[in-house]
Short mmCIF file of C-alpha atoms in Angstrom, two decimals:
data_model
loop_
_atom_site.label_atom_id
_atom_site.label_comp_id
_atom_site.label_asym_id
_atom_site.label_seq_id
_atom_site.Cartn_x
_atom_site.Cartn_y
_atom_site.Cartn_z
CA MET A 185 -10.56 2.70 -0.32
CA SER A 186 -7.24 1.25 -1.04
CA ASN A 187 -4.08 1.86 1.03
CA PHE A 188 -0.42 2.01 0.27
CA ILE A 189 0.45 -1.59 0.86
CA ASP A 190 -2.68 -2.82 -1.02
CA ASP A 191 -1.49 -0.71 -3.97
CA CYS A 192 1.91 -2.11 -3.89
CA LEU A 193 0.63 -5.64 -3.72
CA ASN A 194 -1.77 -4.91 -6.64
CA GLY A 195 1.17 -3.22 -8.70
CA ASP A 196 -0.38 0.21 -8.47
CA ALA A 197 2.49 1.61 -6.32
CA PHE A 198 6.23 1.27 -5.76
CA PHE A 199 7.85 0.91 -2.27
CA SER A 200 9.30 4.33 -3.06
CA ASP A 201 6.05 5.91 -3.31
CA ILE A 202 5.45 5.75 0.41
CA ASP A 203 6.91 9.30 0.88
CA SER A 204 4.25 10.75 -1.46
CA VAL A 205 1.53 8.86 0.67
CA VAL A 206 2.92 10.40 3.89
CA ASP A 207 3.05 13.83 2.22
CA ARG A 208 -0.52 13.49 1.03
CA TRP A 209 -1.78 12.28 4.36
CA HIS A 210 -0.13 15.19 6.18
CA GLN A 211 -1.65 17.76 3.68
CA GLY A 212 -5.06 16.13 4.38
CA GLU A 213 -5.32 14.87 0.69
CA ILE A 214 -6.47 11.40 1.94
CA LYS A 215 -10.09 11.23 2.43
CA GLY A 216 -11.58 9.95 5.71
CA ASP A 217 -10.61 10.37 9.21
CA ILE A 218 -7.91 7.82 9.32
CA SER A 219 -4.48 7.56 10.81
CA LEU A 220 -1.42 7.35 8.95
CA ARG A 221 -0.86 3.84 9.75
CA GLU A 222 -4.30 3.09 8.35
CA ALA A 223 -3.51 5.11 5.16
CA LEU A 224 -0.57 2.97 4.82
CA GLY A 225 -2.39 -0.25 5.33
CA MET A 226 0.01 -1.35 8.16
CA THR A 227 -0.56 -3.48 11.26
CA LYS A 228 0.56 -1.87 14.62
CA ASP A 229 3.55 -4.15 14.56
CA GLU A 230 4.58 -3.32 10.88
CA TYR A 231 3.99 0.42 11.60
CA VAL A 232 6.46 0.19 14.66
CA LEU A 233 8.85 -1.62 12.54
CA TRP A 234 8.76 0.91 9.67
CA MET A 235 8.89 3.73 12.07
CA LYS A 236 12.16 2.24 13.53
CA ASP A 237 13.57 2.04 10.00
CA PRO A 238 11.79 3.17 6.88
CA ASP A 239 13.75 0.58 4.77
CA ASN A 240 11.83 -2.12 6.68
CA ILE A 241 9.01 -1.39 4.17
CA ASN A 242 10.65 -3.91 1.91
CA PHE A 243 10.35 -6.73 4.50
CA ILE A 244 6.66 -5.72 5.36
CA ILE A 245 5.49 -5.76 1.66
CA HIS A 246 7.39 -9.10 0.90
CA ALA A 247 6.03 -10.68 3.95
CA ARG A 248 2.35 -9.55 2.98
CA GLN A 249 2.99 -10.71 -0.63
CA ARG A 250 3.87 -14.19 0.62
CA ARG A 251 1.41 -14.05 3.54
CA ILE A 252 4.09 -14.85 6.11
CA PRO A 253 5.05 -13.30 9.34
CA VAL A 254 7.46 -10.31 8.79
CA GLU A 255 10.16 -11.84 11.14
CA VAL A 256 9.97 -14.89 8.83
CA ALA A 257 10.76 -12.65 5.95
CA ILE A 258 13.58 -10.91 7.80
CA ASP A 259 15.14 -14.27 8.85
CA GLU A 260 14.93 -15.56 5.14
CA PHE A 261 16.65 -12.53 4.03
CA PHE A 262 19.56 -12.78 6.32
CA SER A 263 20.01 -16.40 5.69
CA LEU A 264 20.85 -15.92 2.05
CA PRO A 265 24.58 -15.80 1.32
CA MET A 266 25.34 -12.11 0.35
CA ALA A 267 28.54 -10.04 0.21
CA ALA A 268 26.94 -6.84 1.31
CA ARG A 269 23.71 -5.84 3.06
CA GLY A 270 22.23 -2.60 4.41
CA SER A 271 21.28 -3.60 7.93
CA SER A 272 22.90 -6.14 10.15
CA LYS A 273 21.05 -9.30 11.29
CA ASP A 274 21.70 -8.33 14.88
CA GLU A 275 20.13 -4.85 14.22
CA ILE A 276 16.97 -6.59 12.91
CA ASN A 277 16.95 -9.13 15.77
CA SER A 278 17.15 -6.45 18.26
CA ILE A 279 14.00 -4.72 16.78
CA VAL A 280 12.16 -7.91 16.56
CA LYS A 281 13.03 -8.67 20.34
CA TRP A 282 11.91 -5.18 21.22
CA LEU A 283 8.54 -5.70 19.46
CA LYS A 284 8.00 -8.72 21.29
CA LYS A 285 8.81 -7.32 24.69
CA GLU A 286 7.21 -3.94 24.28
CA HIS A 287 4.31 -4.91 22.20
CA GLY A 288 3.87 -8.57 22.48
CA ILE A 289 3.89 -8.65 18.65
CA CYS A 290 5.74 -10.75 15.98
#
């Protein structure tokens, strides 16, 4: 059975389809006795990062696609010169620090 992240990586789903997957899971339309995290195809750290800010799905999928740790994908993004960004680097860094402290991840 495929999951949301695998579907994105295979080109069968868009990042924006995540809400539909969550709705289908809540309605019991996803077969098997699996958690939402498993249906999405996320590791525990990815799931925590996504729960803190759903927009982090972009970093999660980008990291998976490149086979790099998600914190590296975040660092790379914020090292690019840009005029405007959605989240501050400090905000992302605080999330990564929290993940390391509370869950020993990243």
